[in-house]
mmCIF file of C-alpha atoms in Angstrom:
data_model
loop_
_atom_site.group_PDB
_atom_site.id
_atom_site.type_symbol
_atom_site.label_atom_id
_atom_site.label_comp_id
_atom_site.label_asym_id
_atom_site.label_seq_id
_atom_site.Cartn_x
_atom_site.Cartn_y
_atom_site.Cartn_z
ATOM 1 C CA ASP A 19 -9.408 7.778 -10.663
ATOM 2 C CA THR A 20 -7.581 7.292 -7.296
ATOM 3 C CA GLU A 21 -9.832 9.638 -4.982
ATOM 4 C CA VAL A 22 -6.397 10.710 -2.891
ATOM 5 C CA THR A 23 -4.457 13.010 -4.676
ATOM 6 C CA GLN A 24 -1.095 13.894 -4.297
ATOM 7 C CA THR A 25 1.137 17.253 -5.256
ATOM 8 C CA PRO A 26 3.258 17.075 -6.617
ATOM 9 C CA LYS A 27 3.838 14.128 -8.597
ATOM 10 C CA HIS A 28 7.101 15.057 -9.221
ATOM 11 C CA LEU A 29 9.344 17.350 -6.823
ATOM 12 C CA VAL A 30 13.473 17.342 -7.126
ATOM 13 C CA MET A 31 15.212 19.405 -4.163
ATOM 14 C CA GLY A 32 18.780 20.131 -2.897
ATOM 15 C CA MET A 33 19.576 19.283 0.467
ATOM 16 C CA THR A 34 19.345 22.577 1.873
ATOM 17 C CA ASN A 35 15.702 23.292 -0.118
ATOM 18 C CA LYS A 36 12.162 22.865 2.167
ATOM 19 C CA LYS A 37 9.739 21.667 0.457
ATOM 20 C CA SER A 38 6.390 19.744 1.317
ATOM 21 C CA LEU A 39 4.054 17.346 -0.081
ATOM 22 C CA LYS A 40 0.735 17.341 -0.265
ATOM 23 C CA CYS A 41 -2.995 15.009 -0.114
ATOM 24 C CA GLU A 42 -5.774 15.364 -0.284
ATOM 25 C CA GLN A 43 -8.871 13.011 0.123
ATOM 26 C CA HIS A 44 -12.609 13.290 0.424
ATOM 27 C CA MET A 45 -13.913 10.466 0.998
ATOM 28 C CA GLY A 46 -14.918 10.627 4.012
ATOM 29 C CA HIS A 47 -11.675 8.701 5.427
ATOM 30 C CA ARG A 48 -10.447 9.707 9.110
ATOM 31 C CA ALA A 49 -7.204 7.741 9.043
ATOM 32 C CA MET A 50 -3.685 9.008 6.538
ATOM 33 C CA TYR A 51 -0.843 7.388 5.715
ATOM 34 C CA TRP A 52 2.261 8.002 4.465
ATOM 35 C CA TYR A 53 4.601 5.257 2.909
ATOM 36 C CA LYS A 54 7.513 5.685 1.124
ATOM 37 C CA GLN A 55 8.456 2.658 -1.647
ATOM 38 C CA LYS A 56 12.492 2.736 -3.127
ATOM 39 C CA ALA A 57 13.012 1.299 -6.554
ATOM 40 C CA LYS A 58 11.321 -2.406 -6.445
ATOM 41 C CA LYS A 59 10.536 -2.121 -3.282
ATOM 42 C CA PRO A 60 6.732 -2.761 -1.189
ATOM 43 C CA PRO A 61 6.184 0.483 0.328
ATOM 44 C CA GLU A 62 7.240 1.060 3.905
ATOM 45 C CA LEU A 63 4.814 2.650 6.727
ATOM 46 C CA MET A 64 5.623 6.074 7.475
ATOM 47 C CA PHE A 65 3.443 7.707 9.926
ATOM 48 C CA VAL A 66 -0.374 7.195 10.637
ATOM 49 C CA TYR A 67 -2.821 9.452 11.378
ATOM 50 C CA SER A 68 -5.804 8.735 12.987
ATOM 51 C CA TYR A 69 -8.433 11.323 13.462
ATOM 52 C CA GLU A 70 -6.184 13.493 12.880
ATOM 53 C CA LYS A 71 -3.667 12.677 15.230
ATOM 54 C CA LEU A 72 -0.281 11.169 15.107
ATOM 55 C CA SER A 73 -0.853 7.432 16.191
ATOM 56 C CA ILE A 74 1.927 5.522 14.475
ATOM 57 C CA ASN A 75 5.187 7.536 13.864
ATOM 58 C CA GLU A 76 7.721 4.365 12.282
ATOM 59 C CA SER A 77 10.975 5.770 13.487
ATOM 60 C CA VAL A 78 10.999 8.447 10.299
ATOM 61 C CA PRO A 79 14.389 10.931 10.740
ATOM 62 C CA SER A 80 13.433 13.992 12.431
ATOM 63 C CA ARG A 81 14.068 15.731 8.634
ATOM 64 C CA PHE A 82 10.517 14.171 7.597
ATOM 65 C CA SER A 83 7.439 16.111 9.467
ATOM 66 C CA PRO A 84 3.964 15.407 8.822
ATOM 67 C CA GLU A 85 0.918 17.865 9.535
ATOM 68 C CA CYS A 86 -2.833 16.290 8.987
ATOM 69 C CA PRO A 87 -4.152 20.053 9.482
ATOM 70 C CA ASN A 88 -7.809 18.310 8.542
ATOM 71 C CA SER A 89 -8.944 15.474 8.189
ATOM 72 C CA SER A 90 -9.098 15.423 4.396
ATOM 73 C CA LEU A 91 -5.466 17.048 4.248
ATOM 74 C CA LEU A 92 -2.382 15.419 5.314
ATOM 75 C CA ASN A 93 1.118 17.286 4.084
ATOM 76 C CA LEU A 94 4.596 15.746 4.456
ATOM 77 C CA HIS A 95 7.237 18.186 5.426
ATOM 78 C CA LEU A 96 10.761 17.461 3.918
ATOM 79 C CA HIS A 97 14.153 19.506 5.413
ATOM 80 C CA ALA A 98 17.494 18.948 4.626
ATOM 81 C CA LEU A 99 16.836 15.860 3.280
ATOM 82 C CA GLN A 100 19.918 13.145 1.629
ATOM 83 C CA PRO A 101 20.349 12.145 -1.418
ATOM 84 C CA GLU A 102 19.343 8.540 0.247
ATOM 85 C CA ASP A 103 15.507 9.881 0.714
ATOM 86 C CA SER A 104 14.828 9.942 -2.899
ATOM 87 C CA ALA A 105 12.005 7.899 -3.569
ATOM 88 C CA LEU A 106 8.409 7.387 -4.460
ATOM 89 C CA TYR A 107 6.287 8.324 -1.302
ATOM 90 C CA LEU A 108 2.646 7.560 -1.602
ATOM 91 C CA CYS A 109 -0.074 8.981 0.484
ATOM 92 C CA ALA A 110 -3.087 6.875 1.489
ATOM 93 C CA SER A 111 -6.379 6.848 3.818
ATOM 94 C CA SER A 112 -8.979 4.551 5.060
ATOM 95 C CA GLN A 113 -11.926 4.947 6.883
ATOM 96 C CA SER A 114 -10.309 4.748 9.801
ATOM 97 C CA GLY A 115 -7.900 3.377 11.912
ATOM 98 C CA GLU A 116 -9.718 0.707 13.909
ATOM 99 C CA SER A 117 -10.408 -2.622 12.083
ATOM 100 C CA SER A 118 -8.839 -4.805 10.652
ATOM 101 C CA GLY A 119 -11.364 -4.766 7.262
ATOM 102 C CA ASN A 120 -10.514 -1.011 6.412
ATOM 103 C CA THR A 121 -9.189 -0.639 3.069
ATOM 104 C CA ILE A 122 -6.340 1.654 2.290
ATOM 105 C CA TYR A 123 -6.568 3.795 -1.096
ATOM 106 C CA PHE A 124 -3.834 5.128 -2.563
ATOM 107 C CA GLY A 125 -2.898 8.386 -4.438
ATOM 108 C CA GLU A 126 -1.089 8.276 -7.213
ATOM 109 C CA GLY A 127 2.010 8.730 -5.376
ATOM 110 C CA SER A 128 5.115 11.874 -5.416
ATOM 111 C CA TRP A 129 8.150 11.394 -7.274
ATOM 112 C CA LEU A 130 10.765 12.951 -5.102
ATOM 113 C CA THR A 131 14.821 13.492 -6.200
ATOM 114 C CA VAL A 132 17.257 14.726 -3.306
ATOM 115 C CA VAL A 133 19.965 16.296 -5.059
ATOM 116 C CA ALA B 23 5.855 -11.050 13.778
ATOM 117 C CA GLN B 24 3.592 -10.289 11.148
ATOM 118 C CA LYS B 25 5.001 -11.148 7.734
ATOM 119 C CA ILE B 26 4.119 -11.622 4.367
ATOM 120 C CA THR B 27 5.859 -13.995 2.086
ATOM 121 C CA GLN B 28 5.541 -13.851 -2.499
ATOM 122 C CA THR B 29 8.194 -16.053 -4.094
ATOM 123 C CA GLN B 30 7.835 -15.445 -6.899
ATOM 124 C CA PRO B 31 9.957 -12.224 -8.054
ATOM 125 C CA GLY B 32 8.401 -12.282 -12.223
ATOM 126 C CA MET B 33 5.926 -15.046 -13.883
ATOM 127 C CA PHE B 34 4.670 -15.408 -17.445
ATOM 128 C CA VAL B 35 1.584 -15.515 -18.287
ATOM 129 C CA GLN B 36 0.244 -15.594 -22.222
ATOM 130 C CA GLU B 37 -2.634 -13.138 -23.231
ATOM 131 C CA LYS B 38 -6.223 -14.896 -22.150
ATOM 132 C CA GLU B 39 -4.680 -17.269 -19.593
ATOM 133 C CA ALA B 40 -5.561 -17.169 -15.897
ATOM 134 C CA VAL B 41 -1.917 -16.917 -13.757
ATOM 135 C CA THR B 42 -2.355 -17.608 -9.578
ATOM 136 C CA LEU B 43 0.159 -15.257 -8.164
ATOM 137 C CA ASP B 44 1.244 -16.948 -4.566
ATOM 138 C CA CYS B 45 1.378 -15.052 -0.961
ATOM 139 C CA THR B 46 1.560 -16.697 2.837
ATOM 140 C CA TYR B 47 1.465 -14.635 5.712
ATOM 141 C CA ASP B 48 2.626 -15.194 9.320
ATOM 142 C CA THR B 49 0.207 -13.306 12.331
ATOM 143 C CA SER B 50 -1.090 -14.508 15.499
ATOM 144 C CA ASP B 51 -3.746 -12.613 15.305
ATOM 145 C CA GLN B 52 -7.045 -14.317 14.474
ATOM 146 C CA SER B 53 -8.509 -11.403 12.882
ATOM 147 C CA TYR B 54 -6.554 -9.893 9.807
ATOM 148 C CA GLY B 55 -7.020 -8.438 6.388
ATOM 149 C CA LEU B 56 -5.672 -9.855 3.662
ATOM 150 C CA PHE B 57 -5.052 -7.234 0.373
ATOM 151 C CA TRP B 58 -4.021 -7.630 -3.223
ATOM 152 C CA TYR B 59 -2.780 -4.418 -4.815
ATOM 153 C CA LYS B 60 -1.180 -3.609 -8.724
ATOM 154 C CA GLN B 61 1.570 -0.894 -9.050
ATOM 155 C CA PRO B 62 2.127 -0.200 -12.620
ATOM 156 C CA SER B 63 4.930 1.705 -13.692
ATOM 157 C CA SER B 64 2.604 4.351 -13.068
ATOM 158 C CA GLY B 65 3.036 4.642 -8.963
ATOM 159 C CA GLU B 66 0.161 4.274 -8.136
ATOM 160 C CA MET B 67 -1.124 1.323 -5.423
ATOM 161 C CA ILE B 68 -4.563 0.289 -6.516
ATOM 162 C CA PHE B 69 -6.637 -1.627 -4.874
ATOM 163 C CA LEU B 70 -7.837 -5.158 -6.406
ATOM 164 C CA ILE B 71 -9.390 -7.649 -3.599
ATOM 165 C CA TYR B 72 -10.154 -8.164 0.335
ATOM 166 C CA GLN B 73 -10.331 -11.081 2.060
ATOM 167 C CA GLY B 74 -11.618 -11.383 6.064
ATOM 168 C CA SER B 75 -10.139 -14.162 8.146
ATOM 169 C CA TYR B 76 -13.107 -14.469 9.281
ATOM 170 C CA ASP B 77 -14.835 -14.382 5.210
ATOM 171 C CA GLU B 78 -15.956 -18.224 4.501
ATOM 172 C CA GLN B 79 -15.916 -17.308 1.456
ATOM 173 C CA ASN B 80 -13.446 -16.516 -1.069
ATOM 174 C CA ALA B 81 -13.182 -13.108 -2.583
ATOM 175 C CA THR B 82 -14.078 -11.809 -6.199
ATOM 176 C CA GLU B 83 -14.037 -9.058 -7.961
ATOM 177 C CA GLY B 84 -14.576 -9.467 -11.445
ATOM 178 C CA ARG B 85 -11.317 -10.966 -13.054
ATOM 179 C CA TYR B 86 -10.021 -11.103 -9.896
ATOM 180 C CA SER B 87 -10.553 -14.049 -6.977
ATOM 181 C CA LEU B 88 -8.583 -14.978 -3.731
ATOM 182 C CA ASN B 89 -7.830 -18.522 -3.034
ATOM 183 C CA PHE B 90 -7.411 -17.796 0.576
ATOM 184 C CA GLN B 91 -6.037 -21.155 2.519
ATOM 185 C CA LYS B 92 -6.620 -20.168 6.435
ATOM 186 C CA ALA B 93 -5.692 -23.804 7.971
ATOM 187 C CA ARG B 94 -2.101 -22.760 5.372
ATOM 188 C CA LYS B 95 -1.847 -19.332 5.957
ATOM 189 C CA SER B 96 -2.113 -18.661 2.079
ATOM 190 C CA ALA B 97 -4.069 -15.885 -0.042
ATOM 191 C CA ASN B 98 -3.071 -17.070 -3.708
ATOM 192 C CA LEU B 99 -4.399 -14.058 -6.034
ATOM 193 C CA VAL B 100 -6.142 -15.481 -9.850
ATOM 194 C CA ILE B 101 -6.435 -13.745 -12.407
ATOM 195 C CA SER B 102 -8.642 -15.292 -15.251
ATOM 196 C CA ALA B 103 -8.457 -13.792 -18.815
ATOM 197 C CA SER B 104 -5.449 -12.253 -18.345
ATOM 198 C CA GLN B 105 -5.145 -8.930 -20.633
ATOM 199 C CA LEU B 106 -1.717 -7.125 -21.506
ATOM 200 C CA GLY B 107 -3.006 -3.933 -19.209
ATOM 201 C CA ASP B 108 -2.118 -6.346 -16.677
ATOM 202 C CA SER B 109 1.444 -6.421 -16.648
ATOM 203 C CA ALA B 110 2.658 -4.784 -13.461
ATOM 204 C CA MET B 111 3.709 -5.160 -9.806
ATOM 205 C CA TYR B 112 1.102 -7.103 -7.473
ATOM 206 C CA PHE B 113 1.669 -6.895 -3.835
ATOM 207 C CA CYS B 114 -0.118 -8.900 -1.201
ATOM 208 C CA ALA B 115 -0.704 -7.366 1.391
ATOM 209 C CA MET B 116 -2.047 -7.503 5.388
ATOM 210 C CA ARG B 117 -3.408 -5.483 8.384
ATOM 211 C CA GLU B 118 -3.366 -6.233 11.557
ATOM 212 C CA GLY B 119 -6.229 -7.126 13.598
ATOM 213 C CA ARG B 120 -5.270 -5.321 17.020
ATOM 214 C CA ARG B 121 -4.736 -1.988 17.742
ATOM 215 C CA ASN B 122 -1.514 -0.622 18.096
ATOM 216 C CA THR B 123 -0.797 2.321 19.993
ATOM 217 C CA GLY B 124 -4.009 3.329 18.387
ATOM 218 C CA GLY B 125 -3.857 2.894 14.883
ATOM 219 C CA PHE B 126 -3.496 -0.503 12.487
ATOM 220 C CA LYS B 127 -0.327 -1.082 10.309
ATOM 221 C CA THR B 128 -0.813 -2.806 6.600
ATOM 222 C CA ILE B 129 2.322 -4.558 5.752
ATOM 223 C CA PHE B 130 3.054 -5.449 2.067
ATOM 224 C CA GLY B 131 4.911 -8.351 0.472
ATOM 225 C CA ALA B 132 7.982 -8.025 -1.612
ATOM 226 C CA GLY B 133 6.178 -8.235 -4.680
ATOM 227 C CA THR B 134 5.915 -10.148 -7.356
ATOM 228 C CA ARG B 135 6.192 -8.191 -11.326
ATOM 229 C CA LEU B 136 3.802 -10.035 -14.219
ATOM 230 C CA PHE B 137 4.423 -9.831 -18.056
ATOM 231 C CA VAL B 138 1.437 -10.898 -20.214
ATOM 232 C CA LYS B 139 2.948 -11.630 -23.753
ATOM 233 C CA ALA B 140 0.693 -11.231 -26.781
#
C-alpha cells in the first residue's frame, strides 16, 4: 500500500464550485509534488514544494492554488475550473528536492471530473 | 532539454515469459536518475526500480531489472517470468541532476501498455 494518502479518490464539481484535494505523507519526506494526468498520457508536473516552500510552478493557471500547511500535508485548492481540467491528480513526495537519486512516491490519485 | 522516449505504445507477452520495455533518454547532465513506474488501471503510480547515472551495476529488484547502457542512453526494463498482474502501463522517468530554482523535476516518457496473456 502507498504511504502517500490522497482524498477524495473521486470528485465531481461544477465550474462555479470551490473544492480541495488533500494529500498526506508520513515518511518524513521534505519535497511534495502535484502532477496532472490526462487519459493515456504521462503525468505532467504542476507544482513542487521543497521544505514547505513552493519551488516550482509549471505555469499552472491560477484556478489551481497549492498550499503546504506543514511538511506532511499538501493541498490543491480548485476554483472556477473548466471541463478540460478533468483528469487524474497525483500527489507525490520524496526525501528532498535536492538529489537526482531521490525516488518520488505517488499516492493513488484523485479522479476529478468538472461538469 | 531533457527528454524520455518510449517507442512501444503496446506490448504483448505470454505468461511466464520475459519481456523488455524500451526507454531512451537525452540529457546533458552528468548526474541524473532513471526510474520505472507501473500504473494499473486504478491509477496509482507504483515505483519499481531506480538506476543512478554513476551506478556501474545494473539495478535489480525481484523480477525487475534495468538494462542500463549509458553510452547509448538507454534504460530498458526487463520483467522476468511475467504474471497476469503485470498487465499495466509502464512509465520510464528521469530526474534532473541539477538545481532548478530550488527543486528537481522528474519527467516521464509516453508509456508502454503491457498485456500479459494467459
